[in-house]
Amino acid sequence: MSTALRRTLFLVLLLIAWEAGFRIFDWGWKFPSVFQTFQAFYDGLVHGRLLEATYESLRRLLTSFVISIVIGTVLGFLFARYRLLDDTLGFLVVALQTIPSIAWLPFAIIWFGMNDFSVIFITTLGATWTMAMSSRTGIMNIPPIYLKAAQTMGTGNGFRMFYQVMVPAAFPHMITGVRVAWAFAWRALVAGELIAKGVGLGQLLQDGRNLADTALMLCIVIIIAALGTLSDHFCFKRLEDTILIRYGLAGQKK
């Protein structure tokens, strides 16, 4: 039995158990049935609310994610190469990593107002520190022989060494950081949208709570889970396989 078929059967059984649980235990408005959730999806798509909210959230998320990947990778490189920065700024980043990014939202609202900038700011914070630590770990674990061989072949110690040798060699650690950063960015985004103004999945989730519309709330949760799963499978996983094969770090999968 193929993986796709097993997953399809699992989802079908899950939906059957879900609907049976709703009818047997009489959950009422506290948790929606399968049909109520599908109806909420249909209404949201027909009226465009779900599509608009998903688009706006993805726009903020991708903007923040790109910024965090760039900043985090550069910070990780600097921490791995310069002991002074690692002992000072790196120590601070470890401390900042323990702080939930939503804790910075009041500051962001004061600095930027209740708008996109505040949400993008805390979403970027939610992913940057994780990416920085993963990049640092990956670069510090590069075998010294790789760097010496690259220097012998004329790459030097500058930007060419960074993108031709260090990034590919550290990629197994970095791709883990990218995946975790993506998850943290989603959490920070939804938390920020729950409070800040503007169209988005988080704000739509808040509307569902205010109306006690559990079907709409569950739709938002399912959309976030689906987007996270699809992006990991079709983007990050394929990128990982491609890079590992290209640089000879793994055999090609059949």
C-alpha positions as a Python dict, from the first residue, in 0.01 Angstrom:
ca = {
    (1, 'M'): (0, 0, 0),
    (2, 'S'): (142, 337, -104),
    (3, 'T'): (200, 622, 140),
    (4, 'A'): (-59, 840, -33),
    (5, 'L'): (-323, 568, -4),
    (6, 'R'): (-245, 505, 364),
    (7, 'R'): (-277, 876, 437),
    (8, 'T'): (-605, 898, 245),
    (9, 'L'): (-751, 604, 437),
    (10, 'F'): (-634, 757, 765),
    (11, 'L'): (-806, 1087, 684),
    (12, 'V'): (-1129, 909, 589),
    (13, 'L'): (-1128, 713, 915),
    (14, 'L'): (-1051, 1032, 1105),
    (15, 'L'): (-1346, 1212, 948),
    (16, 'I'): (-1577, 918, 1028),
    (17, 'A'): (-1458, 910, 1391),
    (18, 'W'): (-1496, 1288, 1412),
    (19, 'E'): (-1857, 1284, 1291),
    (20, 'A'): (-1941, 982, 1507),
    (21, 'G'): (-1797, 1155, 1813),
    (22, 'F'): (-2005, 1465, 1743),
    (23, 'R'): (-2327, 1264, 1722),
    (24, 'I'): (-2258, 1022, 2008),
    (25, 'F'): (-2128, 1269, 2265),
    (26, 'D'): (-2353, 1558, 2157),
    (27, 'W'): (-2080, 1824, 2146),
    (28, 'G'): (-2329, 2085, 2026),
    (29, 'W'): (-2180, 2429, 1959),
    (30, 'K'): (-1862, 2354, 2160),
    (31, 'F'): (-1701, 2164, 1872),
    (32, 'P'): (-1840, 2149, 1516),
    (33, 'S'): (-1927, 1844, 1313),
    (34, 'V'): (-1763, 1753, 982),
    (35, 'F'): (-2059, 1890, 787),
    (36, 'Q'): (-2068, 2216, 984),
    (37, 'T'): (-1697, 2265, 919),
    (38, 'F'): (-1738, 2196, 546),
    (39, 'Q'): (-2026, 2443, 539),
    (40, 'A'): (-1808, 2706, 706),
    (41, 'F'): (-1538, 2641, 444),
    (42, 'Y'): (-1792, 2678, 166),
    (43, 'D'): (-1937, 3000, 305),
    (44, 'G'): (-1591, 3146, 362),
    (45, 'L'): (-1481, 3063, 8),
    (46, 'V'): (-1800, 3187, -156),
    (47, 'H'): (-1791, 3519, 28),
    (48, 'G'): (-1414, 3547, -13),
    (49, 'R'): (-1333, 3594, 356),
    (50, 'L'): (-1111, 3288, 384),
    (51, 'L'): (-923, 3362, 63),
    (52, 'E'): (-862, 3725, 154),
    (53, 'A'): (-753, 3641, 508),
    (54, 'T'): (-522, 3363, 385),
    (55, 'Y'): (-364, 3591, 125),
    (56, 'E'): (-299, 3870, 374),
    (57, 'S'): (-153, 3632, 632),
    (58, 'L'): (74, 3465, 376),
    (59, 'R'): (191, 3806, 253),
    (60, 'R'): (293, 3909, 605),
    (61, 'L'): (439, 3567, 680),
    (62, 'L'): (656, 3543, 369),
    (63, 'T'): (785, 3897, 414),
    (64, 'S'): (882, 3825, 774),
    (65, 'F'): (1022, 3482, 691),
    (66, 'V'): (1257, 3608, 420),
    (67, 'I'): (1385, 3883, 650),
    (68, 'S'): (1439, 3639, 936),
    (69, 'I'): (1623, 3385, 717),
    (70, 'V'): (1864, 3649, 586),
    (71, 'I'): (1929, 3806, 927),
    (72, 'G'): (1947, 3472, 1107),
    (73, 'T'): (2190, 3318, 859),
    (74, 'V'): (2422, 3619, 872),
    (75, 'L'): (2412, 3624, 1253),
    (76, 'G'): (2485, 3252, 1268),
    (77, 'F'): (2785, 3296, 1039),
    (78, 'L'): (2921, 3580, 1252),
    (79, 'F'): (2871, 3387, 1576),
    (80, 'A'): (3047, 3082, 1435),
    (81, 'R'): (3343, 3277, 1297),
    (82, 'Y'): (3404, 3538, 1566),
    (83, 'R'): (3439, 3430, 1927),
    (84, 'L'): (3386, 3780, 2066),
    (85, 'L'): (3048, 3817, 1894),
    (86, 'D'): (2946, 3468, 2002),
    (87, 'D'): (3029, 3539, 2366),
    (88, 'T'): (2845, 3872, 2368),
    (89, 'L'): (2575, 3910, 2104),
    (90, 'G'): (2533, 3533, 2075),
    (91, 'F'): (2468, 3511, 2448),
    (92, 'L'): (2202, 3781, 2409),
    (93, 'V'): (2036, 3597, 2120),
    (94, 'V'): (2010, 3281, 2333),
    (95, 'A'): (1833, 3487, 2598),
    (96, 'L'): (1602, 3649, 2342),
    (97, 'Q'): (1515, 3309, 2199),
    (98, 'T'): (1345, 3213, 2525),
    (99, 'I'): (1112, 3514, 2513),
    (100, 'P'): (783, 3451, 2328),
    (101, 'S'): (768, 3692, 2036),
    (102, 'I'): (414, 3793, 2131),
    (103, 'A'): (567, 3957, 2442),
    (104, 'W'): (712, 4222, 2209),
    (105, 'L'): (374, 4307, 2057),
    (106, 'P'): (295, 4590, 2307),
    (107, 'F'): (629, 4751, 2218),
    (108, 'A'): (561, 4700, 1847),
    (109, 'I'): (221, 4868, 1878),
    (110, 'I'): (378, 5165, 2058),
    (111, 'W'): (655, 5194, 1799),
    (112, 'F'): (462, 5120, 1479),
    (113, 'G'): (93, 5134, 1569),
    (114, 'M'): (-169, 4860, 1528),
    (115, 'N'): (-84, 4779, 1166),
    (116, 'D'): (111, 4542, 942),
    (117, 'F'): (448, 4666, 1065),
    (118, 'S'): (375, 4547, 1418),
    (119, 'V'): (271, 4200, 1302),
    (120, 'I'): (567, 4168, 1064),
    (121, 'F'): (803, 4284, 1339),
    (122, 'I'): (701, 4020, 1594),
    (123, 'T'): (676, 3750, 1325),
    (124, 'T'): (1032, 3825, 1218),
    (125, 'L'): (1148, 3805, 1579),
    (126, 'G'): (971, 3473, 1616),
    (127, 'A'): (1186, 3314, 1345),
    (128, 'T'): (1516, 3504, 1346),
    (129, 'W'): (1670, 3376, 1670),
    (130, 'T'): (1599, 3012, 1588),
    (131, 'M'): (1754, 3053, 1245),
    (132, 'A'): (2059, 3224, 1391),
    (133, 'M'): (2126, 2942, 1638),
    (134, 'S'): (2075, 2672, 1374),
    (135, 'S'): (2310, 2847, 1132),
    (136, 'R'): (2569, 2888, 1404),
    (137, 'T'): (2551, 2519, 1498),
    (138, 'G'): (2571, 2409, 1135),
    (139, 'I'): (2872, 2625, 1052),
    (140, 'M'): (3058, 2532, 1371),
    (141, 'N'): (3014, 2163, 1288),
    (142, 'I'): (3171, 2193, 943),
    (143, 'P'): (3482, 1969, 934),
    (144, 'P'): (3793, 2193, 922),
    (145, 'I'): (3929, 1988, 633),
    (146, 'Y'): (3650, 2125, 411),
    (147, 'L'): (3754, 2483, 481),
    (148, 'K'): (4125, 2409, 435),
    (149, 'A'): (4057, 2231, 107),
    (150, 'A'): (3844, 2522, -15),
    (151, 'Q'): (4118, 2770, 75),
    (152, 'T'): (4372, 2558, -111),
    (153, 'M'): (4148, 2572, -418),
    (154, 'G'): (4135, 2952, -399),
    (155, 'T'): (3803, 3040, -238),
    (156, 'G'): (3969, 3258, 29),
    (157, 'N'): (3791, 3351, 352),
    (158, 'G'): (3534, 3594, 220),
    (159, 'F'): (3191, 3575, 60),
    (160, 'R'): (3287, 3292, -179),
    (161, 'M'): (3383, 3072, 114),
    (162, 'F'): (3050, 3156, 280),
    (163, 'Y'): (2811, 3070, -2),
    (164, 'Q'): (3015, 2805, -187),
    (165, 'V'): (3137, 2600, 109),
    (166, 'M'): (2988, 2699, 444),
    (167, 'V'): (2621, 2721, 349),
    (168, 'P'): (2612, 2385, 162),
    (169, 'A'): (2814, 2209, 437),
    (170, 'A'): (2594, 2354, 712),
    (171, 'F'): (2270, 2297, 520),
    (172, 'P'): (2153, 1983, 710),
    (173, 'H'): (2145, 2192, 1030),
    (174, 'M'): (2015, 2502, 855),
    (175, 'I'): (1718, 2329, 692),
    (176, 'T'): (1609, 2212, 1038),
    (177, 'G'): (1634, 2572, 1152),
    (178, 'V'): (1431, 2685, 851),
    (179, 'R'): (1153, 2440, 933),
    (180, 'V'): (1142, 2538, 1299),
    (181, 'A'): (1161, 2907, 1207),
    (182, 'W'): (865, 2859, 971),
    (183, 'A'): (659, 2705, 1253),
    (184, 'F'): (759, 2979, 1499),
    (185, 'A'): (677, 3245, 1241),
    (186, 'W'): (326, 3103, 1201),
    (187, 'R'): (271, 3108, 1576),
    (188, 'A'): (389, 3465, 1609),
    (189, 'L'): (185, 3574, 1307),
    (190, 'V'): (-145, 3433, 1430),
    (191, 'A'): (-84, 3564, 1781),
    (192, 'G'): (-11, 3911, 1643),
    (193, 'E'): (-315, 3909, 1415),
    (194, 'L'): (-538, 3814, 1706),
    (195, 'I'): (-461, 4151, 1864),
    (196, 'A'): (-352, 4388, 1588),
    (197, 'K'): (-596, 4531, 1337),
    (198, 'G'): (-626, 4422, 975),
    (199, 'V'): (-746, 4130, 767),
    (200, 'G'): (-581, 3795, 839),
    (201, 'L'): (-636, 3443, 964),
    (202, 'G'): (-569, 3550, 1321),
    (203, 'Q'): (-825, 3829, 1304),
    (204, 'L'): (-1076, 3592, 1144),
    (205, 'L'): (-1010, 3349, 1429),
    (206, 'Q'): (-1085, 3630, 1674),
    (207, 'D'): (-1409, 3707, 1488),
    (208, 'G'): (-1509, 3342, 1518),
    (209, 'R'): (-1444, 3352, 1892),
    (210, 'N'): (-1650, 3668, 1935),
    (211, 'L'): (-1940, 3505, 1750),
    (212, 'A'): (-1891, 3165, 1917),
    (213, 'D'): (-1858, 3025, 1564),
    (214, 'T'): (-1651, 2714, 1637),
    (215, 'A'): (-1685, 2591, 1277),
    (216, 'L'): (-1513, 2904, 1147),
    (217, 'M'): (-1247, 2878, 1418),
    (218, 'L'): (-1174, 2518, 1322),
    (219, 'C'): (-1155, 2617, 955),
    (220, 'I'): (-875, 2860, 1039),
    (221, 'V'): (-688, 2593, 1237),
    (222, 'I'): (-720, 2346, 949),
    (223, 'I'): (-601, 2604, 694),
    (224, 'I'): (-292, 2683, 903),
    (225, 'A'): (-213, 2313, 949),
    (226, 'A'): (-264, 2243, 576),
    (227, 'L'): (-45, 2534, 467),
    (228, 'G'): (228, 2426, 709),
    (229, 'T'): (219, 2065, 591),
    (230, 'L'): (210, 2148, 220),
    (231, 'S'): (490, 2403, 244),
    (232, 'D'): (710, 2159, 433),
    (233, 'H'): (647, 1872, 192),
    (234, 'F'): (657, 2058, -139),
    (235, 'C'): (908, 2330, -52),
    (236, 'F'): (1144, 2260, 238),
    (237, 'K'): (1163, 1881, 192),
    (238, 'R'): (1229, 1908, -181),
    (239, 'L'): (1480, 2186, -127),
    (240, 'E'): (1661, 1970, 126),
    (241, 'D'): (1673, 1671, -108),
    (242, 'T'): (1792, 1884, -399),
    (243, 'I'): (2072, 2052, -204),
    (244, 'L'): (2193, 1730, -42),
    (245, 'I'): (2205, 1553, -377),
    (246, 'R'): (2370, 1846, -555),
    (247, 'Y'): (2654, 1870, -306),
    (248, 'G'): (2696, 1496, -264),
    (249, 'L'): (2578, 1489, 95),
    (250, 'A'): (2319, 1219, 34),
    (251, 'G'): (2239, 956, -224),
    (252, 'Q'): (1954, 1023, -463),
    (253, 'K'): (1626, 882, -339),
    (254, 'K'): (1433, 649, -562),
}
